[in-house]
CSV table of N, CA and C in Angstrom, one decimal:
chain,number,residue,atom,x,y,z
A,75,UNK,N,2.1,-1.0,15.1
A,75,UNK,CA,3.0,-2.3,16.0
A,75,UNK,C,2.0,-3.5,14.9
A,76,UNK,N,3.6,-4.1,14.4
A,76,UNK,CA,3.1,-5.4,13.7
A,76,UNK,C,2.8,-6.4,14.6
A,77,UNK,N,2.0,-7.8,14.3
A,77,UNK,CA,2.5,-8.6,14.9
A,77,UNK,C,3.2,-9.8,14.4
A,78,UNK,N,3.3,-9.7,12.7
A,78,UNK,CA,3.9,-10.7,12.1
A,78,UNK,C,5.8,-10.6,12.7
A,79,UNK,N,6.6,-11.7,12.0
A,79,UNK,CA,7.8,-11.9,12.5
A,79,UNK,C,8.5,-10.8,11.8
A,80,UNK,N,9.5,-10.4,12.4
A,80,UNK,CA,10.6,-9.4,11.8
A,80,UNK,C,11.1,-10.2,10.7
A,81,UNK,N,11.1,-11.3,10.3
A,81,UNK,CA,11.7,-11.3,8.7
A,81,UNK,C,10.6,-11.4,7.5
A,82,UNK,N,9.1,-11.2,8.0
A,82,UNK,CA,7.8,-11.1,7.5
A,82,UNK,C,8.0,-9.5,6.7
A,83,UNK,N,7.8,-9.6,5.4
A,83,UNK,CA,8.5,-8.7,3.8
A,83,UNK,C,7.3,-7.6,4.5
A,84,UNK,N,7.4,-6.3,5.1
A,84,UNK,CA,6.1,-5.2,5.1
A,84,UNK,C,6.1,-4.6,3.5
A,85,UNK,N,4.8,-5.1,3.2
A,85,UNK,CA,4.2,-4.5,1.7
A,85,UNK,C,3.6,-2.9,2.0
A,86,UNK,N,4.1,-1.9,1.6
A,86,UNK,CA,2.8,-0.6,1.6
A,86,UNK,C,2.7,-0.2,0.4
A,87,UNK,N,1.1,-0.3,0.6
A,87,UNK,CA,0.5,-0.2,-1.0
A,87,UNK,C,-0.3,1.2,-1.0
A,88,UNK,N,0.6,2.1,-1.9
A,88,UNK,CA,0.2,3.7,-1.7
A,88,UNK,C,-1.1,3.6,-2.6
A,89,UNK,N,-2.3,3.5,-1.8
A,89,UNK,CA,-3.7,3.3,-2.9
A,89,UNK,C,-4.0,4.3,-3.9
A,90,UNK,N,-3.8,5.5,-3.4
A,90,UNK,CA,-4.5,6.6,-4.5
A,90,UNK,C,-3.3,6.0,-5.7
A,91,UNK,N,-2.0,6.4,-5.6
A,91,UNK,CA,-1.1,6.0,-6.8
A,91,UNK,C,-1.5,4.7,-7.7
A,92,UNK,N,-1.9,3.9,-7.0
A,92,UNK,CA,-2.1,2.3,-7.6
A,92,UNK,C,-3.7,2.5,-8.4
A,93,UNK,N,-4.6,2.8,-7.7
A,93,UNK,CA,-6.0,2.9,-8.3
A,93,UNK,C,-5.8,3.9,-9.2
A,94,UNK,N,-5.3,5.2,-9.0
A,94,UNK,CA,-4.9,6.2,-10.2
A,94,UNK,C,-4.3,5.6,-11.5
A,95,UNK,N,-3.4,4.7,-11.4
A,95,UNK,CA,-2.9,4.2,-12.5
A,95,UNK,C,-3.7,3.6,-13.7
A,96,UNK,N,-4.9,3.2,-13.3
A,96,UNK,CA,-6.2,2.7,-13.9
A,96,UNK,C,-7.0,3.3,-14.9
A,97,UNK,N,-6.9,3.8,-15.8
A,97,UNK,CA,-8.1,4.8,-16.2
A,97,UNK,C,-9.5,3.7,-16.5
A,98,UNK,N,-10.0,3.3,-15.5
A,98,UNK,CA,-11.5,2.6,-15.3
A,98,UNK,C,-12.4,3.1,-14.8
A,99,UNK,N,-13.0,4.9,-14.5
A,99,UNK,CA,-13.5,5.1,-13.9
A,99,UNK,C,-13.5,5.1,-12.5
A,100,UNK,N,-12.3,5.1,-12.0
A,100,UNK,CA,-12.3,4.7,-10.5
A,100,UNK,C,-12.5,6.1,-10.0
A,101,UNK,N,-12.3,7.3,-10.4
A,101,UNK,CA,-12.8,8.5,-9.6
A,101,UNK,C,-14.1,8.8,-9.4
A,102,UNK,N,-15.3,8.0,-10.3
A,102,UNK,CA,-16.3,7.7,-9.7
A,102,UNK,C,-17.0,7.0,-8.8
A,103,UNK,N,-16.3,6.0,-8.3
A,103,UNK,CA,-16.1,5.4,-7.1
A,103,UNK,C,-15.1,5.2,-6.2
A,104,UNK,N,-14.3,6.2,-5.4
A,104,UNK,CA,-13.1,5.8,-5.3
A,104,UNK,C,-13.0,4.4,-4.1
A,105,UNK,N,-13.9,4.9,-3.4
A,105,UNK,CA,-14.4,3.7,-2.2
A,105,UNK,C,-14.2,2.5,-2.9
A,106,UNK,N,-15.0,1.8,-4.2
A,106,UNK,CA,-15.4,1.1,-4.5
A,106,UNK,C,-13.9,0.7,-5.3
A,107,UNK,N,-13.2,1.1,-6.1
A,107,UNK,CA,-11.9,1.2,-6.7
A,107,UNK,C,-11.2,1.0,-5.6
A,108,UNK,N,-10.7,1.2,-4.2
A,108,UNK,CA,-9.9,0.7,-3.0
A,108,UNK,C,-10.1,-0.6,-2.8
A,109,UNK,N,-11.6,-1.2,-2.4
A,109,UNK,CA,-11.8,-2.1,-2.2
A,109,UNK,C,-11.6,-3.0,-3.5
A,110,UNK,N,-11.8,-2.9,-4.5
A,110,UNK,CA,-11.0,-3.9,-5.6
A,110,UNK,C,-9.9,-4.2,-5.2
A,111,UNK,N,-8.9,-2.9,-5.1
A,111,UNK,CA,-7.9,-3.0,-5.0
A,111,UNK,C,-7.2,-4.0,-3.6
A,112,UNK,N,-7.8,-4.0,-2.7
A,112,UNK,CA,-7.6,-4.6,-1.8
A,112,UNK,C,-8.0,-6.0,-1.7
A,113,UNK,N,-8.8,-6.3,-2.1
A,113,UNK,CA,-9.1,-8.2,-2.7
A,113,UNK,C,-8.5,-8.6,-3.9
A,114,UNK,N,-7.6,-8.0,-4.9
A,114,UNK,CA,-7.0,-8.0,-5.5
A,114,UNK,C,-5.3,-8.5,-4.6
A,115,UNK,N,-4.7,-7.3,-3.3
A,115,UNK,CA,-3.7,-7.4,-3.1
A,115,UNK,C,-3.7,-9.0,-2.1
A,116,UNK,N,-5.0,-8.8,-0.7
A,116,UNK,CA,-5.4,-10.0,-0.5
A,116,UNK,C,-4.6,-11.5,-0.8
A,117,UNK,N,-5.2,-11.5,-2.4
A,117,UNK,CA,-4.9,-13.0,-3.1
A,117,UNK,C,-2.8,-13.1,-2.9
A,118,UNK,N,-2.0,-12.1,-2.4
A,118,UNK,CA,-0.7,-12.5,-2.6
A,118,UNK,C,-0.2,-12.6,-1.1
A,119,UNK,N,-0.9,-12.4,-0.2
A,119,UNK,CA,-0.1,-12.3,1.3
A,119,UNK,C,0.2,-13.2,1.8
A,120,UNK,N,0.0,-14.5,1.2
A,120,UNK,CA,0.8,-15.7,1.6
A,120,UNK,C,2.0,-16.1,1.1
A,121,UNK,N,2.0,-15.6,-0.3
A,121,UNK,CA,2.8,-16.1,-1.4
A,121,UNK,C,3.6,-15.4,-1.8
A,122,UNK,N,3.3,-13.9,-1.9
A,122,UNK,CA,4.2,-12.7,-1.8
A,122,UNK,C,4.1,-12.4,-3.6
A,123,UNK,N,4.8,-12.2,-4.1
A,123,UNK,CA,5.2,-11.7,-5.5
A,123,UNK,C,6.8,-11.9,-6.1
A,124,UNK,N,6.8,-11.5,-7.1
A,124,UNK,CA,8.4,-11.9,-7.5
A,124,UNK,C,9.2,-10.7,-6.8
A,125,UNK,N,8.8,-9.6,-6.7
A,125,UNK,CA,9.7,-8.8,-6.0
A,125,UNK,C,9.9,-8.4,-4.2
A,126,UNK,N,8.7,-9.3,-4.0
A,126,UNK,CA,8.6,-9.7,-2.5
A,126,UNK,C,8.0,-10.6,-2.1
A,127,UNK,N,8.6,-11.9,-2.2
A,127,UNK,CA,8.3,-13.2,-1.7
A,127,UNK,C,7.7,-13.4,-0.2
A,128,UNK,N,6.6,-14.0,0.0
A,128,UNK,CA,5.6,-14.1,1.0
A,128,UNK,C,6.2,-15.0,1.9
A,129,UNK,N,5.9,-14.8,3.7
A,129,UNK,CA,4.7,-14.2,3.4
A,129,UNK,C,4.8,-12.7,3.6
A,130,UNK,N,3.8,-11.8,2.9
A,130,UNK,CA,4.0,-10.5,3.1
A,130,UNK,C,2.7,-10.1,4.6
A,131,UNK,N,3.2,-8.7,4.6
A,131,UNK,CA,2.2,-8.0,5.9
A,131,UNK,C,1.9,-6.9,4.8
A,132,UNK,N,0.5,-7.2,4.1
A,132,UNK,CA,0.2,-5.8,3.3
A,132,UNK,C,-0.5,-4.9,4.1
A,133,UNK,N,-0.3,-3.6,4.0
A,133,UNK,CA,-1.0,-2.3,4.4
A,133,UNK,C,-1.2,-1.6,3.0
A,134,UNK,N,-2.3,-1.2,3.2
A,134,UNK,CA,-2.9,0.0,2.1
A,134,UNK,C,-3.1,0.9,2.4
A,135,UNK,N,-3.0,1.7,2.2
A,135,UNK,CA,-3.2,3.1,2.5
A,135,UNK,C,-3.6,4.3,1.7
A,136,UNK,N,-5.2,4.3,2.3
A,136,UNK,CA,-6.1,5.5,1.4
A,136,UNK,C,-6.2,6.5,2.4
A,137,UNK,N,-6.5,8.0,1.5
A,137,UNK,CA,-6.9,8.7,1.8
A,137,UNK,C,-8.1,9.6,1.1
A,138,UNK,N,-8.7,10.2,1.9
A,138,UNK,CA,-9.6,11.2,1.0
A,138,UNK,C,-10.8,10.4,1.1
A,139,UNK,N,-11.6,10.8,-0.2
A,139,UNK,CA,-12.6,9.7,-0.8
A,139,UNK,C,-12.5,8.2,-0.5
A,140,UNK,N,-11.7,8.0,-0.4
A,140,UNK,CA,-11.5,6.0,-0.3
A,140,UNK,C,-11.2,5.5,0.8
A,141,UNK,N,-11.2,6.5,1.8
A,141,UNK,CA,-11.3,6.3,3.3
A,141,UNK,C,-12.8,5.1,3.6
A,142,UNK,N,-12.6,4.7,4.6
A,142,UNK,CA,-13.6,3.7,5.0
A,142,UNK,C,-13.8,2.2,4.5
A,143,UNK,N,-12.9,2.2,4.0
A,143,UNK,CA,-12.7,0.5,3.6
A,143,UNK,C,-12.4,-0.6,4.5
A,144,UNK,N,-12.9,-1.5,4.9
A,144,UNK,CA,-12.8,-2.5,6.0
A,144,UNK,C,-11.3,-3.4,5.4
A,145,UNK,N,-10.6,-3.7,6.4
A,145,UNK,CA,-9.4,-4.6,6.3
A,145,UNK,C,-10.1,-5.8,5.6
A,146,UNK,N,-9.4,-7.0,5.3
A,146,UNK,CA,-9.5,-8.1,5.1
A,146,UNK,C,-8.3,-8.7,5.5
A,147,UNK,N,-8.5,-10.3,5.6
A,147,UNK,CA,-7.4,-11.2,5.8
A,147,UNK,C,-6.6,-10.8,5.1
A,148,UNK,N,-5.1,-10.5,5.5
A,148,UNK,CA,-4.1,-10.4,4.3
A,148,UNK,C,-3.8,-8.8,4.1
A,149,UNK,N,-5.0,-8.2,4.8
A,149,UNK,CA,-4.4,-6.7,4.0
A,149,UNK,C,-5.1,-6.0,5.2
A,150,UNK,N,-4.0,-5.3,5.6
A,150,UNK,CA,-4.7,-4.3,6.9
A,150,UNK,C,-4.8,-2.8,6.5
A,151,UNK,N,-5.8,-1.6,6.6
A,151,UNK,CA,-6.1,-0.7,6.0
A,151,UNK,C,-5.6,0.3,6.8
A,152,UNK,N,-4.5,1.5,6.4
A,152,UNK,CA,-4.1,2.5,7.3
A,152,UNK,C,-4.7,3.9,6.6
A,153,UNK,N,-5.5,4.3,7.0
A,153,UNK,CA,-6.4,5.5,6.5
A,153,UNK,C,-5.3,7.2,7.1
A,154,UNK,N,-5.0,7.6,5.9
A,154,UNK,CA,-4.3,9.0,6.2
A,154,UNK,C,-5.3,10.1,6.6
A,155,UNK,N,-5.0,10.8,7.9
A,155,UNK,CA,-6.0,12.0,8.1
A,155,UNK,C,-5.6,13.1,7.3
A,156,UNK,N,-3.9,13.3,6.9
A,156,UNK,CA,-4.4,14.4,5.8
A,156,UNK,C,-3.1,13.3,4.6
A,157,UNK,N,-2.2,13.8,4.3
A,157,UNK,CA,-1.4,13.2,3.6
A,157,UNK,C,-1.3,11.8,3.4
A,158,UNK,N,-1.4,11.0,2.3
A,158,UNK,CA,-1.4,9.6,2.4
A,158,UNK,C,0.3,9.5,1.9
A,159,UNK,N,1.0,10.3,1.5
A,159,UNK,CA,2.4,9.9,1.2
A,159,UNK,C,3.1,10.4,2.5
A,160,UNK,N,2.9,11.2,3.4
A,160,UNK,CA,3.4,11.5,4.7
A,160,UNK,C,3.1,9.8,5.7
A,161,UNK,N,2.0,9.4,5.7
A,161,UNK,CA,1.6,8.3,6.2
A,161,UNK,C,2.5,7.0,5.6
A,162,UNK,N,2.6,6.9,4.6
A,162,UNK,CA,3.3,5.9,4.1
A,162,UNK,C,5.1,6.3,4.3
A,163,UNK,N,5.4,7.4,4.1
A,163,UNK,CA,6.4,7.5,4.4
A,163,UNK,C,7.1,6.8,6.1
A,164,UNK,N,6.1,7.6,6.9
A,164,UNK,CA,6.0,7.4,8.5
A,164,UNK,C,6.2,5.6,8.5
A,165,UNK,N,5.5,4.9,7.8
A,165,UNK,CA,5.0,3.8,8.1
A,165,UNK,C,6.4,2.9,7.7
A,166,UNK,N,7.2,3.7,6.5
A,166,UNK,CA,8.2,2.9,6.3
A,166,UNK,C,9.4,3.0,7.3
A,167,UNK,N,9.4,4.1,7.5
A,167,UNK,CA,10.6,4.4,8.8
A,167,UNK,C,10.2,4.0,9.8
A,168,UNK,N,8.9,3.2,10.0
A,168,UNK,CA,8.6,2.5,11.4
A,168,UNK,C,9.1,0.8,11.2
A,169,UNK,N,9.8,0.8,9.8
A,169,UNK,CA,10.0,-0.6,9.8
A,169,UNK,C,11.4,-1.0,9.7
A,170,UNK,N,12.1,-0.5,10.4
A,170,UNK,CA,13.3,-0.3,10.6
A,170,UNK,C,13.8,-1.8,10.9
A,171,UNK,N,14.5,-2.6,10.7
A,171,UNK,CA,15.2,-3.5,11.2
A,171,UNK,C,14.3,-4.8,10.1
A,172,UNK,N,13.2,-4.7,9.4
A,172,UNK,CA,12.7,-5.7,8.9
A,172,UNK,C,12.8,-5.1,7.2
A,173,UNK,N,12.4,-6.3,6.2
A,173,UNK,CA,12.5,-5.9,4.7
A,173,UNK,C,10.9,-5.4,4.9
A,174,UNK,N,11.3,-4.0,4.0
A,174,UNK,CA,9.9,-3.0,3.7
A,174,UNK,C,10.2,-2.8,1.9
A,175,UNK,N,9.1,-3.0,1.7
A,175,UNK,CA,8.8,-2.4,0.2
A,175,UNK,C,7.5,-1.6,0.2
A,176,UNK,N,7.4,-0.6,-1.1
A,176,UNK,CA,6.7,0.3,-1.0
A,176,UNK,C,6.3,0.3,-2.4
A,177,UNK,N,4.8,-0.1,-2.9
A,177,UNK,CA,4.3,0.3,-4.2
A,177,UNK,C,3.7,1.6,-4.6
A,178,UNK,N,4.6,2.3,-5.5
A,178,UNK,CA,4.3,3.6,-5.7
A,178,UNK,C,5.0,3.8,-6.9
A,179,UNK,N,4.2,4.5,-7.8
A,179,UNK,CA,5.3,5.5,-8.7
A,179,UNK,C,5.7,6.7,-8.5
A,180,UNK,N,5.2,7.4,-7.6
A,180,UNK,CA,5.4,8.5,-7.2
A,180,UNK,C,6.9,8.9,-6.9
A,181,UNK,N,7.5,10.0,-7.5
A,181,UNK,CA,9.0,9.9,-7.7
A,181,UNK,C,9.1,10.3,-6.4
A,182,UNK,N,8.6,11.5,-5.8
A,182,UNK,CA,9.0,12.2,-4.4
A,182,UNK,C,8.9,11.0,-3.4
A,183,UNK,N,7.7,10.4,-3.0
A,183,UNK,CA,7.9,9.1,-2.2
A,183,UNK,C,8.7,8.2,-2.3
A,184,UNK,N,9.0,7.8,-3.7
A,184,UNK,CA,10.1,7.0,-3.9
A,184,UNK,C,11.4,7.2,-3.1
A,185,UNK,N,11.5,8.5,-3.4
A,185,UNK,CA,12.7,9.2,-2.7
A,185,UNK,C,12.8,9.1,-1.2
A,186,UNK,N,11.3,9.6,-0.4
A,186,UNK,CA,11.1,9.4,0.6
A,186,UNK,C,11.5,8.3,1.3
A,187,UNK,N,10.7,7.3,0.9
A,187,UNK,CA,11.0,5.8,1.7
A,187,UNK,C,12.4,5.3,1.1
A,188,UNK,N,12.6,5.5,0.3
A,188,UNK,CA,14.0,4.8,-0.1
A,188,UNK,C,15.2,5.4,1.0
A,189,UNK,N,15.2,6.7,1.2
A,189,UNK,CA,15.8,7.4,2.4
A,189,UNK,C,15.7,6.6,3.5
A,190,UNK,N,14.7,6.3,4.2
A,190,UNK,CA,14.3,5.5,5.0
A,190,UNK,C,14.8,3.8,5.0
A,191,UNK,N,15.1,3.5,4.0
A,191,UNK,CA,15.8,2.2,3.7
A,191,UNK,C,14.9,1.2,3.1
A,192,UNK,N,13.4,1.9,2.9
A,192,UNK,CA,12.5,1.1,2.3
A,192,UNK,C,13.0,0.6,0.6
A,193,UNK,N,12.6,-0.3,0.2
A,193,UNK,CA,12.7,-0.6,-1.2
A,193,UNK,C,11.4,-0.2,-2.1
A,194,UNK,N,11.4,0.3,-3.3
A,194,UNK,CA,10.3,0.3,-4.0
A,194,UNK,C,10.0,-0.4,-5.2
A,195,UNK,N,8.8,-0.5,-5.6
A,195,UNK,CA,8.2,-1.4,-6.3
A,195,UNK,C,7.0,-0.9,-7.5
C-alpha cells in the first residue's frame, strides 16, 4: 500500500527492460546497473517528467541478479520473486483509482498493464 496521495502518479519502472536497452556492459554488473538507474530515477520524484508530471511515486521493479538494491528517497524497490512482468502487472492493477504509468518497451507487458488501466511510456 502506498502512503502517497491518490493524485500522485505511480510510475512503475521495468528495471530489466530499461537497463537492458543501453549496451553499456550492464550484464557484467546487473546490481550496479540497477543502482545507477535507481539514482537517475530519484531525480524525477518531485518534479516528474513530461509524460508524468510530479510528484511521482516511483517503483523500480527488479528481478534476478539485479535484486538486493536498496531504496533511496524518491524510489521504492520492488523485488520480483519470479517474473518481473507479473509483479509489474500486479502493481499496475493495484493502482486502480489513481494515475499510473509503466516504463517498458516490452510489448506483451504493455498490453497487460494497459488492460489494467495504466498508461505506458
